[in-house]
Amino acid sequence: MIRRLFQLLIGLWLYGAALALFVRADLGLDPWNVFHAGLADRTGLSLGMVMMLVGVLVLCAWWPLRQRPGIGALANILIIGLAVDVTLPWLPVLDDPWARGGALIGSVVLNGFSGALYIGAGLGPGPRDGLMTGLAARTGGSIRVVRTMIELTVLAAGWALGGSVGLGTVVYALAIGPLVQAFLPYVSVRASGAVNP
């Protein structure tokens, strides 16, 4: 259990750091963070604070869906937003197109690895993933359809709020699934505590 908690915390922190690097690439964000960034611009709150507040609201939506949050959901709300706000000021603003492209690629790969780390810890989904699985269970819809509808909804809302949509949004959408799938077998923890080969 200690190993799983440690892996969860490291994965979530790296996930937030990857998001901060994604922001510095300034080539567009993934759908949820387009929404978070749009809200941050409109409210004047930090990106990490908006992520935490939205996480709490999404977690509240679990109640009518009869989802039970675990330690993974609670840690997700606190740690990712905190990591973004701590990391972002340490990263320089990038003007060079090659540096921005490198930051985009690095952030998406790190996001895939860190996502696999915290998922592989097996301590429960984050608020947004729990919303997806809860809606799919309650509506009888497929995960793919429910996930797509949620992502399109938050992307449209974030774009309307002024969130950053661009090449990075497309790169993330195409690459994140395969990256998480590639890393996951190496970091998934069995119930016994052994790492899957």
Coordinates of N, CA, C and O in Angstrom, one line a residue:
M1 N 0.8 -1.2 0.0 CA 0.0 0.0 0.0 C 0.9 1.3 0.0 O 0.5 2.2 -0.7
I2 N 2.0 1.2 0.7 CA 2.9 2.4 0.8 C 3.4 2.7 -0.6 O 3.5 3.8 -1.1
R3 N 3.8 1.6 -1.3 CA 4.3 1.7 -2.7 C 3.2 2.3 -3.6 O 3.5 3.2 -4.4
R4 N 2.0 1.9 -3.5 CA 0.9 2.4 -4.3 C 0.6 3.9 -4.0 O 0.4 4.7 -4.9
L5 N 0.6 4.3 -2.7 CA 0.4 5.7 -2.4 C 1.6 6.5 -2.9 O 1.3 7.6 -3.5
F6 N 2.8 6.1 -2.8 CA 4.0 6.8 -3.3 C 3.8 7.0 -4.8 O 4.1 8.1 -5.3
Q7 N 3.5 5.9 -5.5 CA 3.3 6.0 -7.0 C 2.2 6.9 -7.4 O 2.4 7.7 -8.3
L8 N 1.1 6.9 -6.6 CA 0.0 7.8 -6.9 C 0.5 9.3 -6.8 O 0.2 10.1 -7.7
L9 N 1.1 9.6 -5.7 CA 1.5 11.0 -5.4 C 2.5 11.4 -6.4 O 2.4 12.6 -6.9
I10 N 3.5 10.6 -6.8 CA 4.5 11.0 -7.8 C 3.9 11.2 -9.1 O 4.1 12.1 -9.8
G11 N 3.0 10.2 -9.5 CA 2.3 10.3 -10.8 C 1.5 11.6 -10.9 O 1.5 12.3 -11.9
L12 N 0.7 12.0 -9.8 CA -0.1 13.2 -9.9 C 0.8 14.4 -9.9 O 0.4 15.4 -10.6
W13 N 1.8 14.4 -9.2 CA 2.7 15.6 -9.2 C 3.3 15.8 -10.6 O 3.3 16.9 -11.1
L14 N 3.8 14.7 -11.2 CA 4.4 14.8 -12.5 C 3.4 15.2 -13.5 O 3.7 15.9 -14.5
Y15 N 2.1 14.8 -13.3 CA 1.0 15.1 -14.2 C 0.8 16.6 -14.2 O 0.7 17.3 -15.3
G16 N 0.8 17.2 -13.0 CA 0.7 18.7 -12.9 C 1.9 19.4 -13.5 O 1.7 20.4 -14.2
A17 N 3.1 18.9 -13.3 CA 4.3 19.5 -13.9 C 4.2 19.4 -15.4 O 4.6 20.4 -16.1
A18 N 3.7 18.3 -16.0 CA 3.6 18.1 -17.4 C 2.6 19.1 -18.0 O 2.8 19.7 -19.0
L19 N 1.5 19.4 -17.2 CA 0.5 20.4 -17.6 C 1.1 21.8 -17.7 O 0.9 22.6 -18.6
A20 N 2.0 22.1 -16.7 CA 2.6 23.4 -16.6 C 3.5 23.6 -17.9 O 3.5 24.6 -18.5
L21 N 4.2 22.5 -18.3 CA 5.1 22.6 -19.5 C 4.2 22.7 -20.7 O 4.5 23.4 -21.7
F22 N 3.0 22.0 -20.7 CA 2.1 22.1 -21.8 C 1.6 23.6 -22.0 O 1.5 24.1 -23.1
V23 N 1.4 24.3 -20.9 CA 1.0 25.7 -20.9 C 2.1 26.5 -21.5 O 1.8 27.4 -22.3
R24 N 3.3 26.3 -21.1 CA 4.4 27.1 -21.6 C 4.7 26.8 -23.1 O 5.2 27.7 -23.8
A25 N 4.3 25.7 -23.6 CA 4.5 25.4 -25.0 C 3.6 26.4 -25.8 O 3.9 26.7 -27.0
D26 N 2.4 26.7 -25.2 CA 1.5 27.7 -25.8 C 1.1 27.3 -27.2 O 1.0 28.2 -28.2
L27 N 0.7 26.1 -27.4 CA 0.3 25.6 -28.7 C -1.1 24.9 -28.6 O -1.5 24.1 -29.4
G28 N -1.8 25.2 -27.5 CA -3.1 24.6 -27.3 C -3.0 23.6 -26.1 O -2.0 23.1 -25.9
L29 N -4.2 23.3 -25.5 CA -4.2 22.4 -24.3 C -5.2 21.3 -24.6 O -6.0 21.4 -25.6
D30 N -5.2 20.3 -23.8 CA -6.2 19.2 -23.9 C -7.6 19.8 -23.5 O -7.6 20.9 -22.8
P31 N -8.7 19.1 -23.9 CA -10.0 19.7 -23.7 C -10.3 20.2 -22.3 O -10.8 21.3 -22.1
W32 N -10.1 19.4 -21.2 CA -10.4 19.8 -19.9 C -9.6 21.1 -19.5 O -10.1 22.0 -18.9
N33 N -8.3 21.1 -19.9 CA -7.5 22.3 -19.5 C -7.7 23.5 -20.4 O -7.4 24.6 -20.0
V34 N -8.3 23.3 -21.6 CA -8.8 24.5 -22.3 C -9.9 25.1 -21.5 O -10.0 26.3 -21.3
F35 N -10.8 24.3 -20.9 CA -11.9 24.8 -20.1 C -11.3 25.4 -18.8 O -11.7 26.6 -18.5
H36 N -10.4 24.8 -18.1 CA -9.8 25.3 -16.9 C -9.1 26.7 -17.2 O -9.2 27.6 -16.5
A37 N -8.3 26.7 -18.3 CA -7.6 27.9 -18.7 C -8.6 29.1 -19.0 O -8.3 30.2 -18.6
G38 N -9.7 28.7 -19.7 CA -10.7 29.8 -20.0 C -11.3 30.3 -18.7 O -11.5 31.5 -18.6
L39 N -11.6 29.4 -17.8 CA -12.1 29.9 -16.5 C -11.1 30.7 -15.7 O -11.5 31.7 -15.1
A40 N -9.9 30.3 -15.8 CA -8.8 31.1 -15.0 C -8.7 32.5 -15.6 O -8.6 33.4 -14.9
D41 N -8.8 32.6 -16.9 CA -8.7 33.9 -17.6 C -9.9 34.8 -17.2 O -9.7 36.0 -17.0
R42 N -11.0 34.2 -17.1 CA -12.2 35.0 -16.8 C -12.3 35.3 -15.3 O -12.9 36.4 -15.0
T43 N -11.8 34.5 -14.4 CA -12.0 34.7 -13.0 C -10.8 35.4 -12.3 O -10.9 35.9 -11.2
G44 N -9.6 35.3 -13.0 CA -8.4 35.8 -12.3 C -7.8 34.9 -11.3 O -6.8 35.2 -10.7
L45 N -8.4 33.7 -11.2 CA -7.8 32.7 -10.3 C -6.6 32.0 -11.0 O -6.6 32.0 -12.3
S46 N -5.7 31.4 -10.3 CA -4.7 30.6 -10.9 C -5.2 29.4 -11.6 O -6.3 28.9 -11.2
L47 N -4.5 28.9 -12.6 CA -4.9 27.7 -13.3 C -5.1 26.5 -12.3 O -6.1 25.8 -12.4
G48 N -4.1 26.3 -11.4 CA -4.2 25.2 -10.5 C -5.4 25.3 -9.5 O -6.1 24.3 -9.2
M49 N -5.7 26.5 -9.1 CA -6.9 26.8 -8.2 C -8.2 26.4 -9.0 O -9.1 25.8 -8.4
V50 N -8.3 26.9 -10.2 CA -9.5 26.5 -11.0 C -9.6 25.0 -11.2 O -10.7 24.5 -11.0
M51 N -8.5 24.4 -11.4 CA -8.5 22.9 -11.6 C -9.1 22.2 -10.3 O -9.9 21.3 -10.4
M52 N -8.6 22.7 -9.2 CA -9.1 22.2 -7.9 C -10.6 22.4 -7.7 O -11.3 21.5 -7.3
L53 N -11.0 23.6 -7.9 CA -12.4 24.0 -7.7 C -13.3 23.2 -8.7 O -14.4 22.7 -8.3
V54 N -12.9 23.1 -10.0 CA -13.7 22.3 -10.9 C -13.7 20.8 -10.5 O -14.7 20.1 -10.6
G55 N -12.6 20.3 -10.0 CA -12.5 18.9 -9.5 C -13.5 18.7 -8.4 O -14.1 17.6 -8.4
V56 N -13.6 19.6 -7.5 CA -14.6 19.5 -6.4 C -16.0 19.4 -6.9 O -16.8 18.6 -6.5
L57 N -16.3 20.3 -7.9 CA -17.7 20.4 -8.5 C -18.0 19.1 -9.2 O -19.1 18.5 -9.1
V58 N -17.0 18.6 -10.0 CA -17.2 17.3 -10.7 C -17.4 16.2 -9.7 O -18.2 15.3 -9.9
L59 N -16.6 16.2 -8.6 CA -16.8 15.2 -7.6 C -18.2 15.2 -7.0 O -18.7 14.1 -6.7
C60 N -18.7 16.4 -6.8 CA -20.1 16.5 -6.3 C -21.1 15.8 -7.3 O -22.1 15.3 -6.9
A61 N -20.8 15.8 -8.6 CA -21.7 15.2 -9.6 C -21.6 13.7 -9.5 O -22.5 13.0 -10.1
W62 N -20.7 13.1 -8.7 CA -20.6 11.7 -8.5 C -21.8 11.2 -7.7 O -22.3 10.1 -7.8
W63 N -22.3 12.1 -6.8 CA -23.3 11.6 -5.8 C -24.6 11.1 -6.5 O -25.0 10.0 -6.2
P64 N -25.2 11.8 -7.4 CA -26.4 11.3 -8.0 C -26.1 10.1 -8.9 O -26.9 9.3 -9.3
L65 N -24.8 9.9 -9.3 CA -24.4 8.8 -10.2 C -24.0 7.6 -9.3 O -23.6 6.5 -9.9
R66 N -24.1 7.7 -8.0 CA -23.8 6.7 -7.1 C -22.3 6.2 -7.2 O -22.0 5.0 -7.1
Q67 N -21.4 7.1 -7.4 CA -20.0 6.8 -7.5 C -19.4 7.1 -6.1 O -19.8 8.1 -5.5
R68 N -18.5 6.3 -5.7 CA -17.8 6.6 -4.4 C -16.4 7.0 -4.6 O -15.6 6.3 -5.2
P69 N -16.0 8.2 -4.2 CA -14.6 8.7 -4.4 C -13.7 7.9 -3.4 O -14.0 7.6 -2.3
G70 N -12.5 7.6 -4.0 CA -11.5 7.0 -3.2 C -10.4 8.0 -3.0 O -10.5 9.2 -3.3
I71 N -9.3 7.5 -2.4 CA -8.1 8.3 -2.2 C -7.6 8.9 -3.5 O -7.1 10.0 -3.5
G72 N -7.7 8.2 -4.6 CA -7.2 8.6 -5.9 C -7.9 9.9 -6.3 O -7.3 10.8 -6.8
A73 N -9.2 9.9 -6.1 CA -10.0 11.1 -6.5 C -9.6 12.3 -5.7 O -9.4 13.4 -6.2
L74 N -9.5 12.1 -4.4 CA -9.2 13.3 -3.5 C -7.8 13.8 -3.7 O -7.6 15.0 -3.8
A75 N -6.8 12.9 -3.9 CA -5.5 13.3 -4.1 C -5.3 14.0 -5.5 O -4.6 15.0 -5.6
N76 N -6.1 13.5 -6.5 CA -6.1 14.1 -7.8 C -6.5 15.6 -7.7 O -5.8 16.5 -8.3
I77 N -7.5 15.9 -7.0 CA -8.0 17.3 -6.8 C -7.0 18.2 -6.2 O -6.7 19.3 -6.7
L78 N -6.3 17.7 -5.2 CA -5.3 18.6 -4.5 C -4.0 18.7 -5.1 O -3.4 19.8 -5.3
I79 N -3.5 17.5 -5.6 CA -2.0 17.5 -6.0 C -1.8 18.1 -7.4 O -0.9 18.9 -7.6
I80 N -2.6 17.7 -8.3 CA -2.4 18.2 -9.7 C -2.4 19.7 -9.8 O -1.5 20.4 -10.3
G81 N -3.5 20.3 -9.2 CA -3.6 21.8 -9.2 C -2.4 22.5 -8.5 O -1.9 23.5 -9.0
L82 N -2.1 21.9 -7.4 CA -0.9 22.5 -6.6 C 0.4 22.4 -7.4 O 1.2 23.3 -7.5
A83 N 0.6 21.2 -8.1 CA 1.8 21.0 -8.9 C 1.9 22.0 -10.0 O 2.9 22.6 -10.3
V84 N 0.7 22.3 -10.6 CA 0.7 23.3 -11.7 C 1.1 24.6 -11.2 O 2.0 25.3 -11.8
D85 N 0.5 25.1 -10.1 CA 0.8 26.4 -9.6 C 2.2 26.5 -9.0 O 2.8 27.6 -9.1
V86 N 2.8 25.5 -8.5 CA 4.2 25.5 -8.1 C 5.2 25.5 -9.2 O 6.2 26.2 -9.2
T87 N 4.9 24.7 -10.2 CA 5.8 24.5 -11.3 C 5.8 25.6 -12.3 O 6.9 26.1 -12.8
L88 N 4.6 26.2 -12.7 CA 4.5 27.2 -13.7 C 5.4 28.4 -13.6 O 6.1 28.8 -14.6
P89 N 5.6 29.0 -12.4 CA 6.4 30.1 -12.3 C 7.9 29.8 -12.5 O 8.7 30.7 -12.8
W90 N 8.3 28.6 -12.4 CA 9.7 28.2 -12.6 C 10.1 27.9 -14.1 O 11.2 27.8 -14.4
L91 N 9.0 27.8 -14.9 CA 9.3 27.5 -16.3 C 9.3 28.8 -17.1 O 8.4 29.6 -17.0
P92 N 10.3 29.1 -17.9 CA 10.3 30.3 -18.7 C 9.3 30.4 -19.8 O 8.8 29.3 -20.3
V93 N 8.9 31.6 -20.2 CA 8.0 31.8 -21.3 C 8.9 31.5 -22.6 O 10.0 31.9 -22.7
L94 N 8.3 30.7 -23.5 CA 9.1 30.2 -24.6 C 8.7 31.0 -25.9 O 7.5 31.1 -26.2
D95 N 9.6 31.6 -26.5 CA 9.4 32.3 -27.8 C 9.8 31.6 -29.0 O 9.2 31.7 -30.1
D96 N 10.9 30.8 -28.9 CA 11.4 30.1 -30.0 C 10.4 28.9 -30.4 O 10.0 28.1 -29.6
P97 N 10.1 28.9 -31.7 CA 9.1 27.8 -32.2 C 9.6 26.4 -31.9 O 8.8 25.5 -31.6
W98 N 10.9 26.2 -32.0 CA 11.5 24.9 -31.8 C 11.4 24.5 -30.3 O 11.1 23.3 -30.0
A99 N 11.7 25.5 -29.5 CA 11.5 25.2 -28.0 C 10.1 24.9 -27.6 O 9.8 24.0 -26.8
R100 N 9.2 25.6 -28.2 CA 7.7 25.4 -28.0 C 7.3 24.0 -28.4 O 6.6 23.3 -27.8
G101 N 7.8 23.6 -29.6 CA 7.5 22.3 -30.1 C 8.1 21.2 -29.2 O 7.4 20.2 -28.9
G102 N 9.3 21.4 -28.8 CA 9.9 20.5 -27.9 C 9.2 20.4 -26.5 O 9.0 19.3 -26.0
A103 N 8.8 21.5 -26.0 CA 8.0 21.5 -24.8 C 6.7 20.8 -25.0 O 6.2 20.1 -24.1
L104 N 6.0 21.0 -26.1 CA 4.8 20.3 -26.4 C 5.0 18.8 -26.4 O 4.3 18.0 -25.7
I105 N 6.0 18.3 -27.1 CA 6.2 16.9 -27.2 C 6.6 16.3 -25.8 O 6.1 15.3 -25.4
G106 N 7.5 17.0 -25.1 CA 7.9 16.6 -23.8 C 6.8 16.5 -22.8 O 6.7 15.6 -22.0
S107 N 5.9 17.5 -22.9 CA 4.8 17.6 -21.9 C 3.8 16.4 -22.2 O 3.3 15.8 -21.3
V108 N 3.5 16.1 -23.5 CA 2.6 15.1 -23.8 C 3.1 13.7 -23.4 O 2.4 12.9 -22.8
V109 N 4.4 13.5 -23.6 CA 5.0 12.2 -23.2 C 5.1 12.1 -21.7 O 4.7 11.0 -21.1
L110 N 5.4 13.2 -21.0 CA 5.4 13.1 -19.5 C 4.0 13.0 -19.0 O 3.8 12.2 -18.0
N111 N 3.0 13.6 -19.7 CA 1.7 13.4 -19.3 C 1.2 11.9 -19.4 O 0.6 11.4 -18.5
G112 N 1.6 11.3 -20.5 CA 1.3 9.9 -20.7 C 1.9 9.0 -19.6 O 1.3 8.1 -19.1
F113 N 3.2 9.3 -19.3 CA 3.9 8.5 -18.3 C 3.3 8.7 -16.9 O 3.0 7.7 -16.2
S114 N 3.1 9.9 -16.6 CA 2.5 10.2 -15.2 C 1.1 9.8 -15.1 O 0.7 9.3 -14.0
G115 N 0.3 9.8 -16.2 CA -1.0 9.3 -16.1 C -1.0 7.8 -15.9 O -1.8 7.3 -15.1
A116 N -0.1 7.1 -16.6 CA 0.0 5.7 -16.3 C 0.4 5.4 -14.9 O 0.0 4.4 -14.3
L117 N 1.3 6.2 -14.4 CA 1.8 6.0 -13.0 C 0.6 6.1 -12.0 O 0.4 5.2 -11.1
Y118 N -0.2 7.1 -12.1 CA -1.3 7.2 -11.1 C -2.4 6.3 -11.4 O -3.0 5.8 -10.4
I119 N -2.7 6.0 -12.6 CA -3.7 4.9 -12.9 C -3.2 3.6 -12.4 O -3.9 2.8 -11.8
G120 N -1.9 3.3 -12.7 CA -1.3 2.0 -12.3 C -1.3 1.8 -10.9 O -1.1 0.6 -10.4
A121 N -1.3 2.8 -10.1 CA -1.3 2.7 -8.6 C -2.6 2.0 -8.1 O -2.7 1.4 -7.0
G122 N -3.7 2.1 -8.9 CA -4.9 1.3 -8.6 C -5.7 1.9 -7.4 O -6.3 1.1 -6.7
L123 N -5.6 3.2 -7.2 CA -6.3 3.7 -6.0 C -7.5 4.6 -6.4 O -7.9 5.5 -5.6
G124 N -8.0 4.3 -7.5 CA -9.3 5.0 -7.9 C -9.1 6.1 -8.9 O -8.0 6.7 -9.0
P125 N -10.1 6.4 -9.7 CA -10.0 7.4 -10.8 C -10.1 8.8 -10.2 O -10.6 9.0 -9.1
G126 N -9.6 9.7 -11.0 CA -9.8 11.1 -10.7 C -11.2 11.5 -10.9 O -12.0 10.8 -11.5
P127 N -11.6 12.7 -10.5 CA -13.0 13.2 -10.6 C -13.6 13.1 -12.0 O -14.7 12.7 -12.2
R128 N -12.8 13.6 -13.0 CA -13.3 13.6 -14.4 C -13.5 12.2 -14.9 O -14.4 12.0 -15.6
D129 N -12.5 11.3 -14.7 CA -12.7 9.9 -15.1 C -13.8 9.2 -14.4 O -14.6 8.4 -15.0
G130 N -14.0 9.5 -13.1 CA -15.1 8.9 -12.4 C -16.5 9.4 -12.9 O -17.5 8.7 -13.0
L131 N -16.5 10.7 -13.4 CA -17.7 11.2 -14.0 C -18.1 10.4 -15.2 O -19.2 10.1 -15.5
M132 N -17.0 10.2 -16.0 CA -17.2 9.4 -17.3 C -17.7 8.0 -17.0 O -18.7 7.6 -17.6
T133 N -17.1 7.3 -16.1 CA -17.5 5.9 -15.8 C -18.9 5.9 -15.2 O -19.7 5.0 -15.5
G134 N -19.2 6.9 -14.3 CA -20.5 7.0 -13.7 C -21.6 7.2 -14.7 O -22.7 6.6 -14.7
L135 N -21.4 8.2 -15.6 CA -22.4 8.5 -16.6 C -22.6 7.3 -17.6 O -23.7 7.0 -17.9
A136 N -21.5 6.6 -17.9 CA -21.7 5.5 -18.8 C -22.5 4.4 -18.1 O -23.4 3.8 -18.7
A137 N -22.2 4.2 -16.8 CA -23.0 3.1 -16.1 C -24.5 3.5 -15.9 O -25.3 2.6 -16.1
R138 N -24.8 4.8 -15.7 CA -26.1 5.2 -15.4 C -26.9 5.3 -16.7 O -28.1 5.0 -16.7
T139 N -26.3 5.7 -17.8 CA -27.0 5.8 -19.1 C -27.0 4.6 -20.0 O -27.8 4.5 -20.9
G140 N -26.1 3.7 -19.7 CA -25.9 2.5 -20.6 C -25.1 2.8 -21.8 O -25.0 1.9 -22.7
G141 N -24.6 4.0 -21.9 CA -23.7 4.4 -23.0 C -22.3 3.8 -23.0 O -21.9 3.3 -21.9
S142 N -21.7 3.7 -24.1 CA -20.3 3.2 -24.1 C -19.4 4.2 -23.5 O -19.6 5.5 -23.6
I143 N -18.3 3.8 -22.9 CA -17.2 4.7 -22.4 C -16.8 5.6 -23.5 O -16.6 6.8 -23.3
R144 N -16.5 5.1 -24.7 CA -16.0 5.9 -25.8 C -17.0 7.0 -26.1 O -16.5 8.2 -26.3
V145 N -18.3 6.8 -26.2 CA -19.2 7.8 -26.6 C -19.4 8.8 -25.4 O -19.3 10.0 -25.7
V146 N -19.5 8.4 -24.2 CA -19.6 9.3 -23.0 C -18.4 10.1 -22.9 O -18.5 11.4 -22.7
R147 N -17.2 9.5 -23.0 CA -15.9 10.3 -23.0 C -15.9 11.4 -24.0 O -15.5 12.5 -23.8
T148 N -16.2 11.0 -25.3 CA -16.2 11.9 -26.4 C -17.1 13.1 -26.1 O -16.8 14.2 -26.4
M149 N -18.3 12.8 -25.7 CA -19.3 13.9 -25.4 C -18.8 14.8 -24.3 O -19.0 16.0 -24.5
I150 N -18.3 14.3 -23.3 CA -17.8 15.1 -22.2 C -16.6 16.0 -22.7 O -16.6 17.2 -22.5
E151 N -15.7 15.4 -23.4 CA -14.5 16.1 -23.9 C -14.9 17.2 -24.9 O -14.4 18.3 -24.8
L152 N -15.9 16.9 -25.8 CA -16.3 17.9 -26.7 C -17.1 19.1 -26.0 O -16.9 20.2 -26.4
T153 N -17.8 18.7 -25.0 CA -18.6 19.7 -24.2 C -17.6 20.7 -23.5 O -17.8 21.9 -23.6
V154 N -16.6 20.1 -22.8 CA -15.7 21.0 -22.1 C -14.8 21.8 -23.0 O -14.4 22.9 -22.8
L155 N -14.5 21.2 -24.2 CA -13.6 21.8 -25.2 C -14.4 23.0 -25.7 O -13.8 24.2 -25.8
A156 N -15.7 22.9 -26.1 CA -16.5 24.0 -26.6 C -16.6 25.1 -25.6 O -16.5 26.3 -25.9
A157 N -16.9 24.7 -24.3 CA -17.1 25.7 -23.3 C -15.8 26.4 -23.0 O -15.8 27.7 -22.9
G158 N -14.7 25.7 -23.0 CA -13.4 26.3 -22.8 C -13.0 27.3 -23.9 O -12.5 28.4 -23.7
W159 N -13.2 26.9 -25.1 CA -13.0 27.7 -26.3 C -13.8 29.0 -26.2 O -13.3 30.1 -26.5
A160 N -15.1 28.9 -25.9 CA -15.9 30.0 -25.7 C -15.4 31.0 -24.6 O -15.6 32.2 -24.7
L161 N -14.8 30.4 -23.6 CA -14.3 31.2 -22.5 C -12.9 31.8 -22.8 O -12.3 32.6 -22.1
G162 N -12.3 31.4 -24.0 CA -11.0 32.0 -24.4 C -9.9 31.1 -24.1 O -8.7 31.5 -24.1
G163 N -10.1 29.8 -23.8 CA -9.1 28.8 -23.5 C -8.3 28.6 -24.8 O -8.7 28.8 -25.9
S164 N -7.0 28.1 -24.6 CA -6.1 27.9 -25.7 C -6.4 26.6 -26.5 O -6.2 25.5 -25.9
V165 N -6.8 26.7 -27.7 CA -7.0 25.5 -28.6 C -6.1 25.6 -29.8 O -5.9 26.7 -30.3
G166 N -5.4 24.5 -30.1 CA -4.4 24.6 -31.2 C -3.8 23.3 -31.5 O -4.4 22.2 -31.2
L167 N -2.6 23.3 -32.1 CA -1.9 22.1 -32.5 C -1.8 21.1 -31.3 O -2.0 19.9 -31.4
G168 N -1.5 21.7 -30.1 CA -1.3 20.8 -28.9 C -2.6 20.1 -28.6 O -2.5 18.9 -28.1
T169 N -3.7 20.6 -28.8 CA -5.0 20.0 -28.5 C -5.1 18.7 -29.4 O -5.5 17.6 -28.9
V170 N -4.8 18.8 -30.7 CA -4.8 17.7 -31.6 C -3.8 16.6 -31.2 O -4.1 15.4 -31.2
V171 N -2.5 17.1 -31.0 CA -1.5 16.2 -30.6 C -1.8 15.4 -29.4 O -1.7 14.1 -29.3
Y172 N -2.4 16.1 -28.4 CA -2.8 15.4 -27.1 C -3.9 14.4 -27.4 O -3.8 13.2 -26.9
A173 N -4.9 14.7 -28.2 CA -6.0 13.8 -28.4 C -5.5 12.6 -29.1 O -6.0 11.5 -28.8
L174 N -4.6 12.7 -30.1 CA -4.1 11.5 -30.8 C -3.1 10.7 -30.0 O -3.0 9.5 -30.2
A175 N -2.3 11.3 -29.2 CA -1.1 10.6 -28.6 C -1.4 10.1 -27.2 O -0.8 9.1 -26.8
I176 N -2.3 10.7 -26.4 CA -2.4 10.4 -25.0 C -2.8 8.9 -24.7 O -2.2 8.3 -23.9
G177 N -3.8 8.5 -25.5 CA -4.2 7.1 -25.3 C -3.1 6.1 -25.5 O -2.8 5.2 -24.7
P178 N -2.5 6.1 -26.7 CA -1.4 5.2 -27.0 C -0.2 5.3 -26.0 O 0.4 4.3 -25.6
L179 N 0.1 6.5 -25.5 CA 1.2 6.7 -24.6 C 0.9 6.0 -23.2 O 1.7 5.3 -22.7
V180 N -0.3 6.3 -22.7 CA -0.7 5.7 -21.4 C -0.7 4.2 -21.6 O -0.2 3.5 -20.7
Q181 N -1.3 3.7 -22.7 CA -1.3 2.2 -22.9 C 0.1 1.6 -22.9 O 0.3 0.5 -22.4
A182 N 1.0 2.3 -23.6 CA 2.4 1.8 -23.7 C 3.1 1.8 -22.3 O 3.8 0.9 -22.0
F183 N 2.9 2.8 -21.5 CA 3.6 2.9 -20.2 C 2.9 2.0 -19.1 O 3.6 1.5 -18.2
L184 N 1.6 1.8 -19.2 CA 0.8 1.2 -18.1 C 1.3 -0.2 -17.7 O 1.4 -0.5 -16.5
P185 N 1.7 -1.1 -18.6 CA 2.1 -2.4 -18.2 C 3.4 -2.4 -17.3 O 3.6 -3.3 -16.5
Y186 N 4.2 -1.3 -17.4 CA 5.4 -1.3 -16.7 C 5.3 -0.7 -15.3 O 6.2 -0.8 -14.5
V187 N 4.1 0.0 -15.1 CA 3.9 0.7 -13.8 C 2.7 0.2 -13.0 O 2.5 0.7 -11.9
S188 N 1.9 -0.7 -13.6 CA 0.7 -1.2 -12.9 C 1.1 -2.0 -11.7 O 2.0 -2.9 -11.8
V189 N 0.5 -1.8 -10.6 CA 0.8 -2.5 -9.3 C -0.3 -3.5 -9.1 O -1.5 -3.2 -9.1
R190 N 0.1 -4.8 -8.9 CA -0.8 -5.9 -8.6 C -1.3 -5.7 -7.1 O -0.6 -5.0 -6.3
A191 N -2.4 -6.3 -6.8 CA -2.9 -6.3 -5.4 C -1.8 -6.7 -4.4 O -1.8 -6.2 -3.3
S192 N -1.0 -7.6 -4.8 CA 0.1 -8.1 -3.9 C 1.2 -7.1 -3.6 O 2.0 -7.2 -2.8
G193 N 1.2 -6.0 -4.5 CA 2.2 -5.0 -4.4 C 3.3 -5.2 -5.5 O 4.2 -4.4 -5.6
A194 N 3.3 -6.4 -6.2 CA 4.3 -6.6 -7.2 C 4.0 -5.8 -8.5 O 2.8 -5.6 -8.8
V195 N 5.0 -5.4 -9.2 CA 4.8 -4.6 -10.4 C 4.6 -5.6 -11.5 O 5.3 -6.6 -11.7
N196 N 3.5 -5.3 -12.4 CA 3.3 -6.2 -13.6 C 4.5 -6.1 -14.5 O 5.1 -5.0 -14.6
P197 N 4.9 -7.1 -15.1 CA 6.0 -7.1 -16.1 C 5.7 -6.3 -17.3 O 4.6 -6.1 -17.7

